[in-house]
PDB file of C-alpha atoms in Angstrom:
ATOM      1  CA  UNK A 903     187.730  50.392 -39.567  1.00  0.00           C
ATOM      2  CA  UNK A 904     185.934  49.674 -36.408  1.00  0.00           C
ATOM      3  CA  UNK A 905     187.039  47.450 -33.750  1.00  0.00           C
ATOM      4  CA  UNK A 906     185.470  45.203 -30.844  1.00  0.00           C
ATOM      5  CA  UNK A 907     186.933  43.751 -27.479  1.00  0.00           C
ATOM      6  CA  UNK A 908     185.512  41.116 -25.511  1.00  0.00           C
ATOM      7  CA  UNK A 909     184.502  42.353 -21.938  1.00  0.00           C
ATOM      8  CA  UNK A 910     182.444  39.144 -21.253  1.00  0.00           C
ATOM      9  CA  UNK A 911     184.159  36.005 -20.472  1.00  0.00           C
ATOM     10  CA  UNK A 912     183.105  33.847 -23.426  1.00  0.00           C
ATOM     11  CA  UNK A 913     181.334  34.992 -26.442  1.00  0.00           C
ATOM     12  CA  UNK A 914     180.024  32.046 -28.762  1.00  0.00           C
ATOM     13  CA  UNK A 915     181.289  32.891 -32.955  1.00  0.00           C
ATOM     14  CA  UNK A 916     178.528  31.596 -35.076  1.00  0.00           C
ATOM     15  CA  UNK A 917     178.154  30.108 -38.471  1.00  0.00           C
ATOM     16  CA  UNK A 918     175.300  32.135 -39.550  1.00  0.00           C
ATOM     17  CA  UNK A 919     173.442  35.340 -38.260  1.00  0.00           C
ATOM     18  CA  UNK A 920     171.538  33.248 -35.724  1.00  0.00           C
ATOM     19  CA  UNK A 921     171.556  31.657 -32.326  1.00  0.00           C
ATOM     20  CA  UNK A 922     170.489  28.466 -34.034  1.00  0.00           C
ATOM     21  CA  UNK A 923     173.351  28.419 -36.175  1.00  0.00           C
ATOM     22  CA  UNK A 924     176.437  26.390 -35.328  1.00  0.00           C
ATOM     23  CA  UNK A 925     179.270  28.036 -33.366  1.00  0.00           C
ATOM     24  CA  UNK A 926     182.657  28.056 -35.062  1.00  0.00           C
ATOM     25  CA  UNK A 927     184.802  29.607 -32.326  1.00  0.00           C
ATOM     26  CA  UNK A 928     184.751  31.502 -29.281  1.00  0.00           C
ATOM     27  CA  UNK A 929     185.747  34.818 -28.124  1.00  0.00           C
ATOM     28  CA  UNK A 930     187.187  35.294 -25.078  1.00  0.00           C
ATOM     29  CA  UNK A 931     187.581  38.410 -22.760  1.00  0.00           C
ATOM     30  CA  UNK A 932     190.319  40.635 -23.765  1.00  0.00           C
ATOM     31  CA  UNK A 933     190.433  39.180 -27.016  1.00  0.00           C
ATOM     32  CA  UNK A 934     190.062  41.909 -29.523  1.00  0.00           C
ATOM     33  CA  UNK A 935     188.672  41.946 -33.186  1.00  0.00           C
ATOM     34  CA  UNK A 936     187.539  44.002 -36.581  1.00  0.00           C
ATOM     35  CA  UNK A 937     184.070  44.088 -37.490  1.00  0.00           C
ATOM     36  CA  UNK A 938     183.643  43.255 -40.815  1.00  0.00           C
ATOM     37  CA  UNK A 939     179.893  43.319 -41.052  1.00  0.00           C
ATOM     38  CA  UNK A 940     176.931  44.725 -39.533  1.00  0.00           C
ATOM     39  CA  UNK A 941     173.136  43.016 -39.301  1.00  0.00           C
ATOM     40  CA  UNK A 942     170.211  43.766 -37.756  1.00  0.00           C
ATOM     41  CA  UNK A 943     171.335  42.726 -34.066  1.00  0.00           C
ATOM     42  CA  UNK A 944     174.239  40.618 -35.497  1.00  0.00           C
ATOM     43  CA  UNK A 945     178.160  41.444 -36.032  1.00  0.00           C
ATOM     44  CA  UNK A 946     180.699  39.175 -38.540  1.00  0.00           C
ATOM     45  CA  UNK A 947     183.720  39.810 -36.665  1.00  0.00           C
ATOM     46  CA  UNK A 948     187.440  38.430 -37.374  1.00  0.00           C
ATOM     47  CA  UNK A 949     189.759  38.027 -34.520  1.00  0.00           C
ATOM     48  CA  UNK A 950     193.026  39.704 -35.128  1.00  0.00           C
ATOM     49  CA  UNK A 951     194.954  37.337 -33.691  1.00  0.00           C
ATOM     50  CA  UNK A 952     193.975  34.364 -35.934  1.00  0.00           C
ATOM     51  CA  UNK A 953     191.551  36.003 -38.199  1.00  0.00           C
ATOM     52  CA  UNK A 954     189.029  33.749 -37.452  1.00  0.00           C
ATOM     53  CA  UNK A 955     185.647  34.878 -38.458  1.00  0.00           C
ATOM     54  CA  UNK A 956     182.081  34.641 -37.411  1.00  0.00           C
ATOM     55  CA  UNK A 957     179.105  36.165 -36.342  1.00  0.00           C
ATOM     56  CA  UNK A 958     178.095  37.438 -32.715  1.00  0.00           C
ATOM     57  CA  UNK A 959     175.107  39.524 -30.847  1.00  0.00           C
ATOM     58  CA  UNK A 960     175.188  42.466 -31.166  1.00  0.00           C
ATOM     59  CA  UNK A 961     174.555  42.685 -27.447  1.00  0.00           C
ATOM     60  CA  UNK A 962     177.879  41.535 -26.870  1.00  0.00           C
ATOM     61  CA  UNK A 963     179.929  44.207 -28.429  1.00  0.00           C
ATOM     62  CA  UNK A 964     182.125  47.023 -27.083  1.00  0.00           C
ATOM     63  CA  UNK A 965     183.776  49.420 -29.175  1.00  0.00           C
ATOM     64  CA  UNK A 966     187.299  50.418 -29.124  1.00  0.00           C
ATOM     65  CA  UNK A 967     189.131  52.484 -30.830  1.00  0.00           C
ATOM     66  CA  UNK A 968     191.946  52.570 -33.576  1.00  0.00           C
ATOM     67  CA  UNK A 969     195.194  54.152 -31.106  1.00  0.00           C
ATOM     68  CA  UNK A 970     193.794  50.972 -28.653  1.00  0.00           C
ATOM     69  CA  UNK A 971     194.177  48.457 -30.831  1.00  0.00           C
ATOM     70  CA  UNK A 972     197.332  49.770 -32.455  1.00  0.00           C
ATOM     71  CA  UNK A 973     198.882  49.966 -28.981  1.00  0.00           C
ATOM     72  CA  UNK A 974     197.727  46.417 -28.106  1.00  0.00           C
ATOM     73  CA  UNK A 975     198.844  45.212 -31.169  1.00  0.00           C
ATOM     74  CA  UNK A 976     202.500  46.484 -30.734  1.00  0.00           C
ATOM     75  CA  UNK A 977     202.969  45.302 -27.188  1.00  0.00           C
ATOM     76  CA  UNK A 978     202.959  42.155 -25.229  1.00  0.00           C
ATOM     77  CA  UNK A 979     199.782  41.049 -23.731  1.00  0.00           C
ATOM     78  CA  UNK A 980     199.576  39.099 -20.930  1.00  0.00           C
ATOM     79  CA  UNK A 981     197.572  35.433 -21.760  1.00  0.00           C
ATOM     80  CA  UNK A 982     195.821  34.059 -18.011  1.00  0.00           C
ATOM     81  CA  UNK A 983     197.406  30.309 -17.326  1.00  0.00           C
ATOM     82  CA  UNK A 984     194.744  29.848 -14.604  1.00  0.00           C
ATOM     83  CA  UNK A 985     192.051  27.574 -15.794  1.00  0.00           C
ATOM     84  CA  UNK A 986     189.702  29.972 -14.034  1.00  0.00           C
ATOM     85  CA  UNK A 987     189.868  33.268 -12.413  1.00  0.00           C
ATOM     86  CA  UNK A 988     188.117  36.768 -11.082  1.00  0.00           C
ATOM     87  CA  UNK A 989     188.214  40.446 -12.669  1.00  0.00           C
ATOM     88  CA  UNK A 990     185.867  43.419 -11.891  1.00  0.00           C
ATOM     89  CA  UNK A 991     185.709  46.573 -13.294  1.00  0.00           C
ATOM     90  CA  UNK A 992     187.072  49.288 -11.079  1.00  0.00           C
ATOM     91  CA  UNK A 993     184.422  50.679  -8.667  1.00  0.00           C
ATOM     92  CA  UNK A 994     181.835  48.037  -9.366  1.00  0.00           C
ATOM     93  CA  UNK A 995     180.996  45.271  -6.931  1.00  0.00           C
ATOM     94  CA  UNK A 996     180.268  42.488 -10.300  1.00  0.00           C
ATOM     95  CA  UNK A 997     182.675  39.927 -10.609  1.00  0.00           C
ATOM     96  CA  UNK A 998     183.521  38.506 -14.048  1.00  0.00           C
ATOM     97  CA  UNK A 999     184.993  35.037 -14.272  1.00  0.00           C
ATOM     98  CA  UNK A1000     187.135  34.390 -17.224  1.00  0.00           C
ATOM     99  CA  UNK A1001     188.719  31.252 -18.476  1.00  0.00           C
ATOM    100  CA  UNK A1002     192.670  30.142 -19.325  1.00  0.00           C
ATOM    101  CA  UNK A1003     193.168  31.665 -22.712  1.00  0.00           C
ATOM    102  CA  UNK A1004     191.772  35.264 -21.722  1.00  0.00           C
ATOM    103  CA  UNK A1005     193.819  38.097 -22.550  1.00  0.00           C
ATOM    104  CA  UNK A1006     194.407  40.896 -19.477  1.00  0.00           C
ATOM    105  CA  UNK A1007     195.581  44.122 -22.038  1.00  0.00           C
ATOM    106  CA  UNK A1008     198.307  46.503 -20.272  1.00  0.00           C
ATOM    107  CA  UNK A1009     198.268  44.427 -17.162  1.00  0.00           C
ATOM    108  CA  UNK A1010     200.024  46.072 -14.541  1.00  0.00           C
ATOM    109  CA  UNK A1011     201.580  43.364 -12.083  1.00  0.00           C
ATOM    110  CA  UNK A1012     202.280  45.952  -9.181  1.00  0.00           C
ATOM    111  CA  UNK A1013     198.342  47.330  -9.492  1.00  0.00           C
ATOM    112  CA  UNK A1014     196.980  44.380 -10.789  1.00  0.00           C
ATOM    113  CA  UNK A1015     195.219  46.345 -12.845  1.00  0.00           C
ATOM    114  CA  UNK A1016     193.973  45.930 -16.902  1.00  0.00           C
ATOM    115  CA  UNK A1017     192.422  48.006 -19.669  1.00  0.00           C
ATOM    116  CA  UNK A1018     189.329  47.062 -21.619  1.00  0.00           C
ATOM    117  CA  UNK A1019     189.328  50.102 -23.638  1.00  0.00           C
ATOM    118  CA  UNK A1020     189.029  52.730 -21.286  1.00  0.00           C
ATOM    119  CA  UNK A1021     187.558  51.277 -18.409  1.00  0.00           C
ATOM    120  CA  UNK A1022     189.876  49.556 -15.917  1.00  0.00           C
ATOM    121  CA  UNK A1023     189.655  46.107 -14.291  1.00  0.00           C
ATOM    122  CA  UNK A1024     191.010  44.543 -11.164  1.00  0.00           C
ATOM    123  CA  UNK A1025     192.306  40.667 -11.197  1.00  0.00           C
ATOM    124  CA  UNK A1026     191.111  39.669  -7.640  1.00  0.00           C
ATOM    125  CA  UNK A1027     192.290  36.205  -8.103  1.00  0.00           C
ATOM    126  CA  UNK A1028     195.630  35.117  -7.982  1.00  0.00           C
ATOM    127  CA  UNK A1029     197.990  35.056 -11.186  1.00  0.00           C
ATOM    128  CA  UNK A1030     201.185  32.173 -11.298  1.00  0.00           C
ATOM    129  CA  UNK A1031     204.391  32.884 -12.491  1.00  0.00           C
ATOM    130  CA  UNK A1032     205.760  30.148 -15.037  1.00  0.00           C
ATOM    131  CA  UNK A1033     208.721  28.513 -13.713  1.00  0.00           C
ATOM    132  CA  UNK A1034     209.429  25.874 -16.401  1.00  0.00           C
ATOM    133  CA  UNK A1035     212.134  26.476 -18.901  1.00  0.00           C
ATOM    134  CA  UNK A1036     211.541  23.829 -21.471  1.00  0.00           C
ATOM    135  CA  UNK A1037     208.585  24.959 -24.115  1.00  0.00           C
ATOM    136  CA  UNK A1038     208.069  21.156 -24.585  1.00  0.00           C
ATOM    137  CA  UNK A1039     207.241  21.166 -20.777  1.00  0.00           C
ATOM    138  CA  UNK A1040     205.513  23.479 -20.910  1.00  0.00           C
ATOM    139  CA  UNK A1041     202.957  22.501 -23.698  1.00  0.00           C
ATOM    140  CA  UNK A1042     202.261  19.451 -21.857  1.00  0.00           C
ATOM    141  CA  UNK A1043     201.487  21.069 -18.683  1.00  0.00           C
ATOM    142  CA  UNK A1044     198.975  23.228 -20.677  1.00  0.00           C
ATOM    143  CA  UNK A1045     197.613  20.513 -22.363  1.00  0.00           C
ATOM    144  CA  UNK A1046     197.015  18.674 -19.205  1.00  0.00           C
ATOM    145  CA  UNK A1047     195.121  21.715 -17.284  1.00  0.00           C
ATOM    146  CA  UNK A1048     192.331  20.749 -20.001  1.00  0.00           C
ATOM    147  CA  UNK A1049     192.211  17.031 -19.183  1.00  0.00           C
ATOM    148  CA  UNK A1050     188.971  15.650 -19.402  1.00  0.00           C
ATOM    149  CA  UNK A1051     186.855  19.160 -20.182  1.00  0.00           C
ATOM    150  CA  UNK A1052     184.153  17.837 -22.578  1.00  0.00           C
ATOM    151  CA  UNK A1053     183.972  18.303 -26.148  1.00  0.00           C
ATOM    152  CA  UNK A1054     182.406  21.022 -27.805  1.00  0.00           C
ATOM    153  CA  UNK A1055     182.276  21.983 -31.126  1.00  0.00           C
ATOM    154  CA  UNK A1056     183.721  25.401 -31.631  1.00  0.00           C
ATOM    155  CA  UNK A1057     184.938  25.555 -28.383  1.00  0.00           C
ATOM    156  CA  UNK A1058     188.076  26.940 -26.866  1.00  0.00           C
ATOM    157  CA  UNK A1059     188.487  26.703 -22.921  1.00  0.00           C
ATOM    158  CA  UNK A1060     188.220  24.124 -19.779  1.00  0.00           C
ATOM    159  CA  UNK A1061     184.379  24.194 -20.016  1.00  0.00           C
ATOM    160  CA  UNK A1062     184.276  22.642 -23.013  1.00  0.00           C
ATOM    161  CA  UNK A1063     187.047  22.825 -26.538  1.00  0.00           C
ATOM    162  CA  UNK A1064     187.058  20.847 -29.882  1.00  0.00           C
ATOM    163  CA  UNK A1065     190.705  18.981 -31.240  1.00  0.00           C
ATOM    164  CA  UNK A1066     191.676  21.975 -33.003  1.00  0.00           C
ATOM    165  CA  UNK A1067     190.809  24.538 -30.040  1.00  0.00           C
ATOM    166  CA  UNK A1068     192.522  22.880 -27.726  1.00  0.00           C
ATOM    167  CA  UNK A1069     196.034  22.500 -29.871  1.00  0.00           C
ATOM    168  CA  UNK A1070     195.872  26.407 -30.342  1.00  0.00           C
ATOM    169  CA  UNK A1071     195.055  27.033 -26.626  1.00  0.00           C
ATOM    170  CA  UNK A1072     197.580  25.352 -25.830  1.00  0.00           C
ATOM    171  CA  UNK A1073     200.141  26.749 -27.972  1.00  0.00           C
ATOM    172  CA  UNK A1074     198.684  30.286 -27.433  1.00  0.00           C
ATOM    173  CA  UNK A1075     198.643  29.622 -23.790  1.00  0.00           C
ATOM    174  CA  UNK A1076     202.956  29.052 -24.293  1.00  0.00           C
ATOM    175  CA  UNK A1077     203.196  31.961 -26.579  1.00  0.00           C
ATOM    176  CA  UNK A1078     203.291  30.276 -29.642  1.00  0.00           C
ATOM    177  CA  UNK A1079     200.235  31.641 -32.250  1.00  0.00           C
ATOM    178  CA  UNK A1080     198.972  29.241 -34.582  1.00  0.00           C
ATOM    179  CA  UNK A1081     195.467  28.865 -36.939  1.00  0.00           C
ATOM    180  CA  UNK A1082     192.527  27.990 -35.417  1.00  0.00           C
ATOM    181  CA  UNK A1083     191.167  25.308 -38.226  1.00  0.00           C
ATOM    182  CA  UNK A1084     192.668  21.957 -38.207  1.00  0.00           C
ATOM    183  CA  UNK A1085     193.073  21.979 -42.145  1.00  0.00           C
ATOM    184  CA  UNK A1086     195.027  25.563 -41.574  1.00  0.00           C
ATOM    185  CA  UNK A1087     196.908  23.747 -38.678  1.00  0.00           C
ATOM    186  CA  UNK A1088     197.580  20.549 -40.671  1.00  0.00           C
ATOM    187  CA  UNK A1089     199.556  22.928 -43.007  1.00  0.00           C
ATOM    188  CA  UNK A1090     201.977  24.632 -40.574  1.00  0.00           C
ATOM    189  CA  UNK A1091     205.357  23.861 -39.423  1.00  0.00           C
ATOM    190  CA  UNK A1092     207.788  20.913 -40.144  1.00  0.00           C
ATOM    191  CA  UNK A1093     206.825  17.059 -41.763  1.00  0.00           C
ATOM    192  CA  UNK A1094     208.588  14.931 -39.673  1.00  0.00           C
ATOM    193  CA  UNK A1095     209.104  11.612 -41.850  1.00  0.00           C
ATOM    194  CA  UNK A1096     208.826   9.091 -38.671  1.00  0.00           C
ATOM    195  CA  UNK A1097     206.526   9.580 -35.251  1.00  0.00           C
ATOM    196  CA  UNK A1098     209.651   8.145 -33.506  1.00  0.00           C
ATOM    197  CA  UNK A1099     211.149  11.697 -34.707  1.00  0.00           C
ATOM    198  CA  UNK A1100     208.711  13.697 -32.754  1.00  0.00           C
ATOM    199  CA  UNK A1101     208.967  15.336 -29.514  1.00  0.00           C
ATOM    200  CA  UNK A1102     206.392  16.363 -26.608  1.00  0.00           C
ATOM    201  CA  UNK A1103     204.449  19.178 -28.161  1.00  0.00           C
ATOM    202  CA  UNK A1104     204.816  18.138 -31.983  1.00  0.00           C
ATOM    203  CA  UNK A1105     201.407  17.659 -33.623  1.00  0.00           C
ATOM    204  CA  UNK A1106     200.103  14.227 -34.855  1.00  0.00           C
ATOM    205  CA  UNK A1107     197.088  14.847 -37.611  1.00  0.00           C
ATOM    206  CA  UNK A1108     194.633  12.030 -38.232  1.00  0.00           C
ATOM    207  CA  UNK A1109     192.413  11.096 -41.590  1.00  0.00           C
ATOM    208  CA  UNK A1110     189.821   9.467 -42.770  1.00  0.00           C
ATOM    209  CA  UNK A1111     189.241   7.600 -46.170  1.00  0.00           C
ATOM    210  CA  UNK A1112     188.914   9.945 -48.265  1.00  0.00           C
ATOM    211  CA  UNK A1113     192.514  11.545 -46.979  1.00  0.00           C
ATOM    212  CA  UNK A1114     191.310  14.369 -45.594  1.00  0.00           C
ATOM    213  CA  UNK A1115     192.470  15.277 -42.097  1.00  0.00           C
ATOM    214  CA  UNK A1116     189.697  15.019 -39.420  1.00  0.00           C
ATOM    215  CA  UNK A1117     191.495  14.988 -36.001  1.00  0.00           C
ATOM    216  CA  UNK A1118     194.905  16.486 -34.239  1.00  0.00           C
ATOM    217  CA  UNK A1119     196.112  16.201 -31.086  1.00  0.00           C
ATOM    218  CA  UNK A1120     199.196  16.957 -28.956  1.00  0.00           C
ATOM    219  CA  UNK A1121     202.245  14.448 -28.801  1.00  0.00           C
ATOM    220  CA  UNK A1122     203.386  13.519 -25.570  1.00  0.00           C
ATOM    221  CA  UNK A1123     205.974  10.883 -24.112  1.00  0.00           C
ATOM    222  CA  UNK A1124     206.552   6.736 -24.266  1.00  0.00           C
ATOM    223  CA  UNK A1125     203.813   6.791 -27.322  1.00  0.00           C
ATOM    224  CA  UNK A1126     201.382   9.130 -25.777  1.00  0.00           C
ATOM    225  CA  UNK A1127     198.931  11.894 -26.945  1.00  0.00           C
ATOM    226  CA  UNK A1128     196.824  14.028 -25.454  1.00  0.00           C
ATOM    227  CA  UNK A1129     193.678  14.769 -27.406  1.00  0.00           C
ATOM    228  CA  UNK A1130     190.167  15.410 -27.609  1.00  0.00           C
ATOM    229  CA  UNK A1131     187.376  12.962 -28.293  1.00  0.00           C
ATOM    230  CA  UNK A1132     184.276  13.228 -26.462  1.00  0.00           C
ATOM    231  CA  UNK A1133     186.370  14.767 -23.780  1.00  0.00           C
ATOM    232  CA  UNK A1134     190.297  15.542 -23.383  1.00  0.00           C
ATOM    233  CA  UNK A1135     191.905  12.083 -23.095  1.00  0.00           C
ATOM    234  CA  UNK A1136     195.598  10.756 -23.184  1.00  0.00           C
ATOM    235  CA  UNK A1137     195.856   7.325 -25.438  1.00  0.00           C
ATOM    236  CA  UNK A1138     198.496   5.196 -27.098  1.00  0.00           C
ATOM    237  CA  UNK A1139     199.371   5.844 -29.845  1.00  0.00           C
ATOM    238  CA  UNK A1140     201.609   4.458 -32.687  1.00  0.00           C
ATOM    239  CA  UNK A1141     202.455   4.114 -36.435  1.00  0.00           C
ATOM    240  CA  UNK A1142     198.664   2.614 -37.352  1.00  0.00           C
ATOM    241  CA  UNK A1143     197.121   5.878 -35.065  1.00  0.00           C
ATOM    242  CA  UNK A1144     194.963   5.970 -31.955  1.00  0.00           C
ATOM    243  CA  UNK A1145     194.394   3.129 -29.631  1.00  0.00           C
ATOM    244  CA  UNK A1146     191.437   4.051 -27.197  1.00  0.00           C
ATOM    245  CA  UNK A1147     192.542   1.951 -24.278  1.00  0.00           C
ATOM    246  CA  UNK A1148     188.623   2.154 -23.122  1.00  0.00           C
ATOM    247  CA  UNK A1149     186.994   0.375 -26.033  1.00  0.00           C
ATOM    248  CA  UNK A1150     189.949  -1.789 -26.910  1.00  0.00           C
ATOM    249  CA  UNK A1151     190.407  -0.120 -30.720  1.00  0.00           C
ATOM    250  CA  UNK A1152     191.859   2.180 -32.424  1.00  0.00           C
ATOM    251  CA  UNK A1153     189.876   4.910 -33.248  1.00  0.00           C
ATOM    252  CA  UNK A1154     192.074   7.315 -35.838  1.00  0.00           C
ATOM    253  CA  UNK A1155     194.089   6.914 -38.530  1.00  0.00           C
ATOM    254  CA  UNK A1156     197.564   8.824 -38.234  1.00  0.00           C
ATOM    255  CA  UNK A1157     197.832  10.700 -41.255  1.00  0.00           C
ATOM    256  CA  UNK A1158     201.143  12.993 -40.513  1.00  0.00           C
ATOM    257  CA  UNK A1159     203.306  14.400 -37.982  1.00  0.00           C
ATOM    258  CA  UNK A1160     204.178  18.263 -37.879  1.00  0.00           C
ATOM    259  CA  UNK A1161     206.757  20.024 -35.755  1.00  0.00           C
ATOM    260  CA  UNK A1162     205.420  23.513 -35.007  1.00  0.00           C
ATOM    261  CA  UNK A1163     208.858  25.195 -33.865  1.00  0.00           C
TER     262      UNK A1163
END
């Protein structure tokens, strides 16, 4: 097998073997992956944390080894809460900044120091400790740290993340792994028979027509959600779905409600 790790902050996961093609997901730096395929100047990777897959430039690859990956794999990695922050490789004056979601591999608190296969990076930027005890708490305060970034499709951080990105940033962000796909997502957890049954954090999934669910987003208090359409939003919601207090209508259909843990 041969295995990847991102050392740039965001690498775009494409559709197709092209720049033209649509971008399904992102990678994001420390984030580490199996290379399933090679192309010309293309690679169809799958992340091993989700095993999402897609296709990136070659240009952005770096290599690491099996005994990496199996020691990342079997330890803790620290995920960055910062929406935004500073590394640089050790001994070089370049500044990388990488984006809430980004993984810091073997980071050493007192040195401030993390790996990227062999090469070792310094955080220059300052890292929070997480105070709050409740998970519900925080999942909202996650899911708030992306309020209003703008929508993009296949996106997964504050400069721009789809429905479906943001619920799994947001979970990943509190520890919690779950699919990146919203049909995958729509199928994990707990039913919950009543919204009135849910709690801050649960999952309300929304359909169209045909029945087939086309948008998620994060439960909040009083009849809230926190979502994104056209950019991250908090609406009303209720039993019929999502009222868009802006245009006056609702705009989606609830379909179910999931509790994730």
């Amino acid at each position: 097998m041969t295995f990847g790790i991102a050392d740039l902050s965001v690498i775009p996961m494409r559709r197709e073997k092209s720049e033209r093609s649509e971008m399904v997901s992102q990678l994001l730096f420390g984030e580490v992956y199996e290379v399933l395929e090679e192309e010309d100047k293309w690679l169809n990777i799958r992340l091993l944390h989700d095993n999402c897959c897609g296709w990136i430039d070659r240009k952005a690859y770096k290599e690491v080894g099996g005994e990496f990956v199996e020691k990342y794999q079997s330890s803790d990695q620290l995920i960055m809460s910062e929406v935004f922050n500073l590394v640089a490789k050790k001994g070089d004056w370049e500044n990388k900044m990488i984006m809430a979601g980004s993984v810091l591999p073997f980071y050493d608190a007192y040195a401030r120091t993390l790996m990227i296969g062999d090469e070792e990076y310094i955080v220059k930027g300052f890292l929070r400790e997480v105070g709050i005890e409740s998970l519900r708490e925080l999942l909202i305060q996650y899911a708030l740290m992306f309020y209003n970034a703008p929508y993009r499709w296949g996106g997964r951080t504050p400069n721009g993340v789809d429905g479906a990105g943001l619920v799994q940033m947001v979970y990943r962000l509190a520890g919690i792994t779950i699919p990146r796909y919203i049909d995958q997502q729509a199928g994990a957890g707990q039913v919950l028979s009543f919204l009135e049954e849910a709690q801050p954090g649960d999952l309300a999934f929304f359909g169209d027509s045909s029945g087939a669910v086309t948008h998620v987003g994060i439960l909040w208090e009083q009849g809230r959600i926190i979502h994104a359409s056209g950019k991250v939003r908090v609406d009303k919601i209720d039993h019929h779905g999502i009222f868009n207090e802006d245009l006056k209508r609702y705009t989606h259909t609830l379909k179910v409600v999931r509790q994730i843990f």
